[in-house]
Amino acid sequence: MISIMITSISNNIGIAQVSFKDYQRENLIILNAQFEVDPSSEAWKNADEIVFDFESLLMRKSADTCVYLIDSRPFTDDEKTFRGTVLRSRISENGLHIEKVDAFDGYGPLRFIVCSAYAKGGQRTEIVSDGFVTTGISGNFSGTTLNKKCLMVKDGYVFCLLTFKKFGTDGSTVEQAFDITGMPADVDVAVPVVYSNGFINTKGHPLAIGRISAGHFTCTNPDSASFTANEGTFLHFFAVRDVADDNTDDTNDSDGSETSSDSTE
C-alpha cells in the first residue's frame, strides 16, 4: 500500500512540519493527521489561530468542518479521563486553518486529531447515495453494544459513524479492541473516541484517541465505568485509504446496499 501524503511548508505554532494523508478533488479534500503543541511556547501564545501552509491544494476555499483537540492530563486528581473539544477548521488559499482555544492550555501538551472532510461551499448537485457497505463489530461480545452504524467505502477514502449503547470492555481491563466489519485493510488512522458522560466538568468533553489499522480498532478507555456504561459514545471520521491516487474522478464498485449488521450488537 502507498500512503499519499502532503507536508506543510510552514506553520505558526512553532512545531515541526506535519505530514497529512490526503485525498484531493476539486470539490472535496480529506485530510488525516495527528500532531501535538506545547501550550507554553511563545509561538502558541502569540497565535490567533492555527495555520498550516502548503505548496498547493486543489481547493481554494472550503466550508467549515471540525478538528478535535484533546488534553494530556485530567483537570483534577480524581478525574479518570482526558478532555477536549471540537474546533472549527477550513481550507483557504493553500492553507489549513484551525480555530484556537486556550481553555486547555494548563493541561498540555495539546493533541490534535484531523480526520475531516473539507467540501467546497455553495455546491448545487444531486445527492447520490452509494458506497454503503454492511458493517458491524466483532471480537468484543459483552462489554460493548453497538447502536447505529454507517460505513461508506469509496476508492480513495471511507466515512464511518458508529454509535454505542455500551462501550465497556471484558473483565477489568480498560484496553478496548474490536474489528469493524467491512472496513478496508488499507485504512490506518487515528480517530477521536467521544464518550457519553459529559457532566463532571464544564470545560470540554471526555475523549480518547483510538486507532484503526487493518480493520481493527483499539483505544484506552477512561478508568471509570461511568464513561462507558451509558448510551452515547461514538466514532465519527473520514479516513484516506493507503492506495495510489491517479487524480482521476472517484468511482465506486460497491453494490450500494444499505448498512446492516451481521455481527455483535
GROMACS .gro file of C-alpha atoms in nm:
model
  265
    1MET     CA    1   0.000   0.000   0.000
    2ILE     CA    2   0.112   0.356  -0.073
    3SER     CA    3   0.032   0.643   0.162
    4ILE     CA    4  -0.046   0.958  -0.035
    5MET     CA    5   0.075   1.248   0.182
    6ILE     CA    6   0.137   1.619   0.171
    7THR     CA    7   0.363   1.802   0.416
    8SER     CA    8   0.315   2.156   0.534
    9ILE     CA    9   0.582   2.409   0.434
   10SER     CA   10   0.523   2.637   0.733
   11ASN     CA   11   0.310   2.678   1.043
   12ASN     CA   12   0.260   2.949   1.302
   13ILE     CA   13   0.264   2.737   1.620
   14GLY     CA   14   0.635   2.653   1.639
   15ILE     CA   15   0.621   2.278   1.574
   16ALA     CA   16   0.790   2.058   1.316
   17GLN     CA   17   0.612   2.045   0.982
   18VAL     CA   18   0.326   1.793   0.975
   19SER     CA   19   0.257   1.534   0.705
   20PHE     CA   20  -0.111   1.476   0.623
   21LYS     CA   21  -0.260   1.181   0.441
   22ASP     CA   22  -0.468   1.345   0.172
   23TYR     CA   23  -0.740   1.273  -0.080
   24GLN     CA   24  -0.792   1.570  -0.311
   25ARG     CA   25  -1.055   1.654  -0.568
   26GLU     CA   26  -1.179   1.992  -0.686
   27ASN     CA   27  -1.485   1.980  -0.459
   28LEU     CA   28  -1.362   1.757  -0.176
   29ILE     CA   29  -1.042   1.725   0.029
   30ILE     CA   30  -0.995   1.472   0.309
   31LEU     CA   31  -0.704   1.512   0.549
   32ASN     CA   32  -0.571   1.279   0.823
   33ALA     CA   33  -0.302   1.374   1.073
   34GLN     CA   34  -0.215   1.386   1.439
   35PHE     CA   35   0.009   1.650   1.600
   36GLU     CA   36   0.097   1.794   1.940
   37VAL     CA   37   0.152   2.150   2.060
   38ASP     CA   38   0.330   2.281   2.371
   39PRO     CA   39   0.088   2.544   2.504
   40SER     CA   40   0.368   2.713   2.699
   41SER     CA   41   0.558   2.805   2.381
   42GLU     CA   42   0.570   3.166   2.267
   43ALA     CA   43   0.457   3.071   1.918
   44TRP     CA   44   0.139   2.915   2.057
   45LYS     CA   45   0.070   3.208   2.288
   46ASN     CA   46   0.110   3.457   2.001
   47ALA     CA   47  -0.110   3.270   1.753
   48ASP     CA   48  -0.469   3.382   1.696
   49GLU     CA   49  -0.547   3.062   1.504
   50ILE     CA   50  -0.356   2.754   1.387
   51VAL     CA   51  -0.235   2.777   1.027
   52PHE     CA   52  -0.053   2.520   0.815
   53ASP     CA   53   0.061   2.640   0.472
   54PHE     CA   54   0.110   2.406   0.174
   55GLU     CA   55   0.270   2.441  -0.167
   56SER     CA   56  -0.063   2.381  -0.336
   57LEU     CA   57  -0.412   2.249  -0.262
   58LEU     CA   58  -0.671   2.169  -0.528
   59MET     CA   59  -0.944   2.358  -0.345
   60ARG     CA   60  -0.906   2.733  -0.294
   61LYS     CA   61  -1.165   2.766  -0.016
   62SER     CA   62  -1.383   2.520   0.176
   63ALA     CA   63  -1.683   2.532   0.402
   64ASP     CA   64  -1.619   2.484   0.775
   65THR     CA   65  -1.561   2.140   0.923
   66CYS     CA   66  -1.403   2.032   1.254
   67VAL     CA   67  -1.077   1.914   1.412
   68TYR     CA   68  -1.056   1.753   1.757
   69LEU     CA   69  -0.845   1.884   2.047
   70ILE     CA   70  -0.761   1.653   2.340
   71ASP     CA   71  -0.560   1.741   2.651
   72SER     CA   72  -0.292   1.518   2.807
   73ARG     CA   73  -0.383   1.507   3.176
   74PRO     CA   74  -0.703   1.521   3.383
   75PHE     CA   75  -0.832   1.851   3.517
   76THR     CA   76  -0.830   1.716   3.874
   77ASP     CA   77  -0.663   1.427   4.056
   78ASP     CA   78  -0.990   1.235   4.091
   79GLU     CA   79  -1.093   1.259   3.727
   80LYS     CA   80  -1.048   0.947   3.520
   81THR     CA   81  -1.042   1.083   3.166
   82PHE     CA   82  -0.884   1.324   2.922
   83ARG     CA   83  -1.098   1.605   2.789
   84GLY     CA   84  -1.124   1.814   2.480
   85THR     CA   85  -1.347   1.981   2.225
   86VAL     CA   86  -1.413   2.031   1.855
   87LEU     CA   87  -1.257   2.324   1.672
   88ARG     CA   88  -1.375   2.493   1.353
   89SER     CA   89  -1.148   2.430   1.058
   90ARG     CA   90  -1.138   2.532   0.692
   91ILE     CA   91  -0.915   2.545   0.386
   92SER     CA   92  -0.830   2.884   0.244
   93GLU     CA   93  -0.567   2.991  -0.012
   94ASN     CA   94  -0.339   2.684   0.019
   95GLY     CA   95  -0.367   2.688   0.396
   96LEU     CA   96  -0.533   2.472   0.662
   97HIS     CA   97  -0.686   2.696   0.928
   98ILE     CA   98  -0.793   2.563   1.270
   99GLU     CA   99  -0.964   2.754   1.548
  100LYS     CA  100  -0.753   2.814   1.858
  101VAL     CA  101  -0.887   2.798   2.216
  102ASP     CA  102  -0.690   2.841   2.540
  103ALA     CA  103  -0.918   2.661   2.788
  104PHE     CA  104  -0.690   2.353   2.790
  105ASP     CA  105  -0.352   2.528   2.795
  106GLY     CA  106  -0.283   2.421   3.155
  107TYR     CA  107  -0.324   2.052   3.068
  108GLY     CA  108  -0.084   2.004   2.776
  109PRO     CA  109   0.076   1.903   2.564
  110LEU     CA  110  -0.230   1.953   2.348
  111ARG     CA  111  -0.311   1.680   2.097
  112PHE     CA  112  -0.496   1.741   1.773
  113ILE     CA  113  -0.672   1.484   1.553
  114VAL     CA  114  -0.753   1.568   1.191
  115CYS     CA  115  -0.989   1.315   1.029
  116SER     CA  116  -1.200   1.559   0.836
  117ALA     CA  117  -1.365   1.619   0.501
  118TYR     CA  118  -1.338   1.969   0.353
  119ALA     CA  119  -1.609   2.040   0.098
  120LYS     CA  120  -1.647   2.336  -0.133
  121GLY     CA  121  -1.929   2.561  -0.020
  122GLY     CA  122  -2.231   2.650  -0.230
  123GLN     CA  123  -2.237   2.333  -0.439
  124ARG     CA  124  -2.553   2.253  -0.634
  125THR     CA  125  -2.573   1.888  -0.726
  126GLU     CA  126  -2.784   1.576  -0.694
  127ILE     CA  127  -2.718   1.375  -0.379
  128VAL     CA  128  -2.628   1.019  -0.472
  129SER     CA  129  -2.641   0.752  -0.200
  130ASP     CA  130  -2.375   0.498  -0.289
  131GLY     CA  131  -2.075   0.322  -0.144
  132PHE     CA  132  -2.251   0.197   0.167
  133VAL     CA  133  -2.147  -0.149   0.284
  134THR     CA  134  -2.260  -0.391   0.552
  135THR     CA  135  -2.088  -0.310   0.880
  136GLY     CA  136  -2.086  -0.402   1.247
  137ILE     CA  137  -1.834  -0.504   1.513
  138SER     CA  138  -1.692  -0.836   1.626
  139GLY     CA  139  -1.446  -0.956   1.886
  140ASN     CA  140  -1.598  -0.787   2.192
  141PHE     CA  141  -1.912  -0.973   2.299
  142SER     CA  142  -2.023  -0.847   2.638
  143GLY     CA  143  -1.879  -0.508   2.728
  144THR     CA  144  -1.965  -0.325   2.405
  145THR     CA  145  -2.305  -0.297   2.238
  146LEU     CA  146  -2.336  -0.130   1.900
  147ASN     CA  147  -2.632   0.100   1.841
  148LYS     CA  148  -2.626   0.273   1.499
  149LYS     CA  149  -2.372   0.221   1.222
  150CYS     CA  150  -2.279   0.359   0.883
  151LEU     CA  151  -1.978   0.278   0.666
  152MET     CA  152  -1.923   0.425   0.321
  153VAL     CA  153  -1.629   0.285   0.123
  154LYS     CA  154  -1.501   0.476  -0.180
  155ASP     CA  155  -1.195   0.415  -0.396
  156GLY     CA  156  -0.981   0.670  -0.210
  157TYR     CA  157  -1.144   0.716   0.130
  158VAL     CA  158  -1.401   0.595   0.382
  159PHE     CA  159  -1.660   0.760   0.603
  160CYS     CA  160  -1.761   0.584   0.925
  161LEU     CA  161  -2.010   0.654   1.202
  162LEU     CA  162  -2.057   0.410   1.491
  163THR     CA  163  -2.266   0.485   1.799
  164PHE     CA  164  -2.282   0.260   2.104
  165LYS     CA  165  -2.526   0.165   2.378
  166LYS     CA  166  -2.232   0.048   2.591
  167PHE     CA  167  -1.859   0.084   2.531
  168GLY     CA  168  -1.709  -0.120   2.813
  169THR     CA  169  -1.452  -0.397   2.798
  170ASP     CA  170  -1.450  -0.755   2.915
  171GLY     CA  171  -1.303  -0.806   3.262
  172SER     CA  172  -1.106  -0.538   3.445
  173THR     CA  173  -0.901  -0.401   3.155
  174VAL     CA  174  -0.952  -0.053   3.011
  175GLU     CA  175  -0.799  -0.158   2.679
  176GLN     CA  176  -1.076  -0.159   2.419
  177ALA     CA  177  -1.048  -0.362   2.097
  178PHE     CA  178  -1.279  -0.493   1.825
  179ASP     CA  179  -1.292  -0.547   1.450
  180ILE     CA  180  -1.506  -0.329   1.222
  181THR     CA  181  -1.684  -0.537   0.961
  182GLY     CA  182  -1.632  -0.407   0.609
  183MET     CA  183  -1.352  -0.165   0.700
  184PRO     CA  184  -1.084  -0.185   0.426
  185ALA     CA  185  -0.747  -0.324   0.531
  186ASP     CA  186  -0.574  -0.020   0.378
  187VAL     CA  187  -0.718   0.224   0.635
  188ASP     CA  188  -0.472   0.328   0.908
  189VAL     CA  189  -0.588   0.632   1.101
  190ALA     CA  190  -0.608   0.795   1.445
  191VAL     CA  191  -0.966   0.881   1.541
  192PRO     CA  192  -1.133   1.053   1.837
  193VAL     CA  193  -1.348   0.850   2.074
  194VAL     CA  194  -1.626   1.069   2.216
  195TYR     CA  195  -1.768   0.929   2.540
  196SER     CA  196  -2.124   0.957   2.664
  197ASN     CA  197  -2.063   1.116   3.005
  198GLY     CA  198  -2.004   1.491   2.985
  199PHE     CA  199  -2.129   1.611   3.322
  200ILE     CA  200  -1.824   1.603   3.552
  201ASN     CA  201  -1.655   1.919   3.428
  202THR     CA  202  -1.792   2.207   3.223
  203LYS     CA  203  -1.462   2.252   3.036
  204GLY     CA  204  -1.459   2.009   2.749
  205HIS     CA  205  -1.593   1.660   2.692
  206PRO     CA  206  -1.440   1.320   2.781
  207LEU     CA  207  -1.235   1.196   2.484
  208ALA     CA  208  -0.969   0.941   2.393
  209ILE     CA  209  -0.756   0.873   2.087
  210GLY     CA  210  -0.834   0.549   1.908
  211ARG     CA  211  -0.655   0.373   1.623
  212ILE     CA  212  -0.791   0.180   1.328
  213SER     CA  213  -0.548  -0.040   1.136
  214ALA     CA  214  -0.633  -0.328   0.902
  215GLY     CA  215  -0.996  -0.316   1.017
  216HIS     CA  216  -0.903  -0.345   1.387
  217PHE     CA  217  -0.995  -0.073   1.638
  218THR     CA  218  -0.809  -0.010   1.966
  219CYS     CA  219  -0.815   0.258   2.236
  220THR     CA  220  -0.764   0.300   2.610
  221ASN     CA  221  -1.092   0.377   2.787
  222PRO     CA  222  -1.118   0.607   3.090
  223ASP     CA  223  -1.064   0.429   3.421
  224SER     CA  224  -1.427   0.465   3.526
  225ALA     CA  225  -1.736   0.275   3.415
  226SER     CA  226  -1.939   0.598   3.423
  227PHE     CA  227  -1.789   0.691   3.087
  228THR     CA  228  -1.860   0.361   2.911
  229ALA     CA  229  -2.175   0.210   3.067
  230ASN     CA  230  -2.428   0.452   2.918
  231GLU     CA  231  -2.556   0.508   2.566
  232GLY     CA  232  -2.395   0.780   2.357
  233THR     CA  233  -2.026   0.702   2.295
  234PHE     CA  234  -1.944   0.736   1.926
  235LEU     CA  235  -1.681   0.733   1.650
  236HIS     CA  236  -1.719   0.969   1.352
  237PHE     CA  237  -1.445   1.016   1.094
  238PHE     CA  238  -1.328   1.035   0.734
  239ALA     CA  239  -1.013   0.836   0.654
  240VAL     CA  240  -0.787   0.833   0.349
  241ARG     CA  241  -0.713   0.487   0.213
  242ASP     CA  242  -0.349   0.391   0.157
  243VAL     CA  243  -0.378   0.344  -0.217
  244ALA     CA  244  -0.215   0.513  -0.514
  245ASP     CA  245  -0.403   0.825  -0.629
  246ASP     CA  246  -0.420   0.880  -1.004
  247ASN     CA  247  -0.604   1.214  -0.966
  248THR     CA  248  -0.900   1.086  -1.167
  249ASP     CA  249  -1.262   1.117  -1.065
  250ASP     CA  250  -1.358   0.883  -0.783
  251THR     CA  251  -1.565   0.579  -0.874
  252ASN     CA  252  -1.700   0.307  -0.654
  253ASP     CA  253  -1.772  -0.059  -0.727
  254SER     CA  254  -1.980  -0.126  -0.414
  255ASP     CA  255  -2.326  -0.274  -0.452
  256GLY     CA  256  -2.473   0.028  -0.272
  257SER     CA  257  -2.657  -0.187  -0.018
  258GLU     CA  258  -2.791  -0.023   0.295
  259THR     CA  259  -2.595  -0.058   0.614
  260SER     CA  260  -2.682  -0.350   0.835
  261SER     CA  261  -2.500  -0.555   1.092
  262ASP     CA  262  -2.435  -0.923   1.087
  263SER     CA  263  -2.222  -0.910   1.400
  264THR     CA  264  -2.240  -0.833   1.770
  265GLU     CA  265  -2.484  -0.573   1.891
   0.00000   0.00000   0.00000
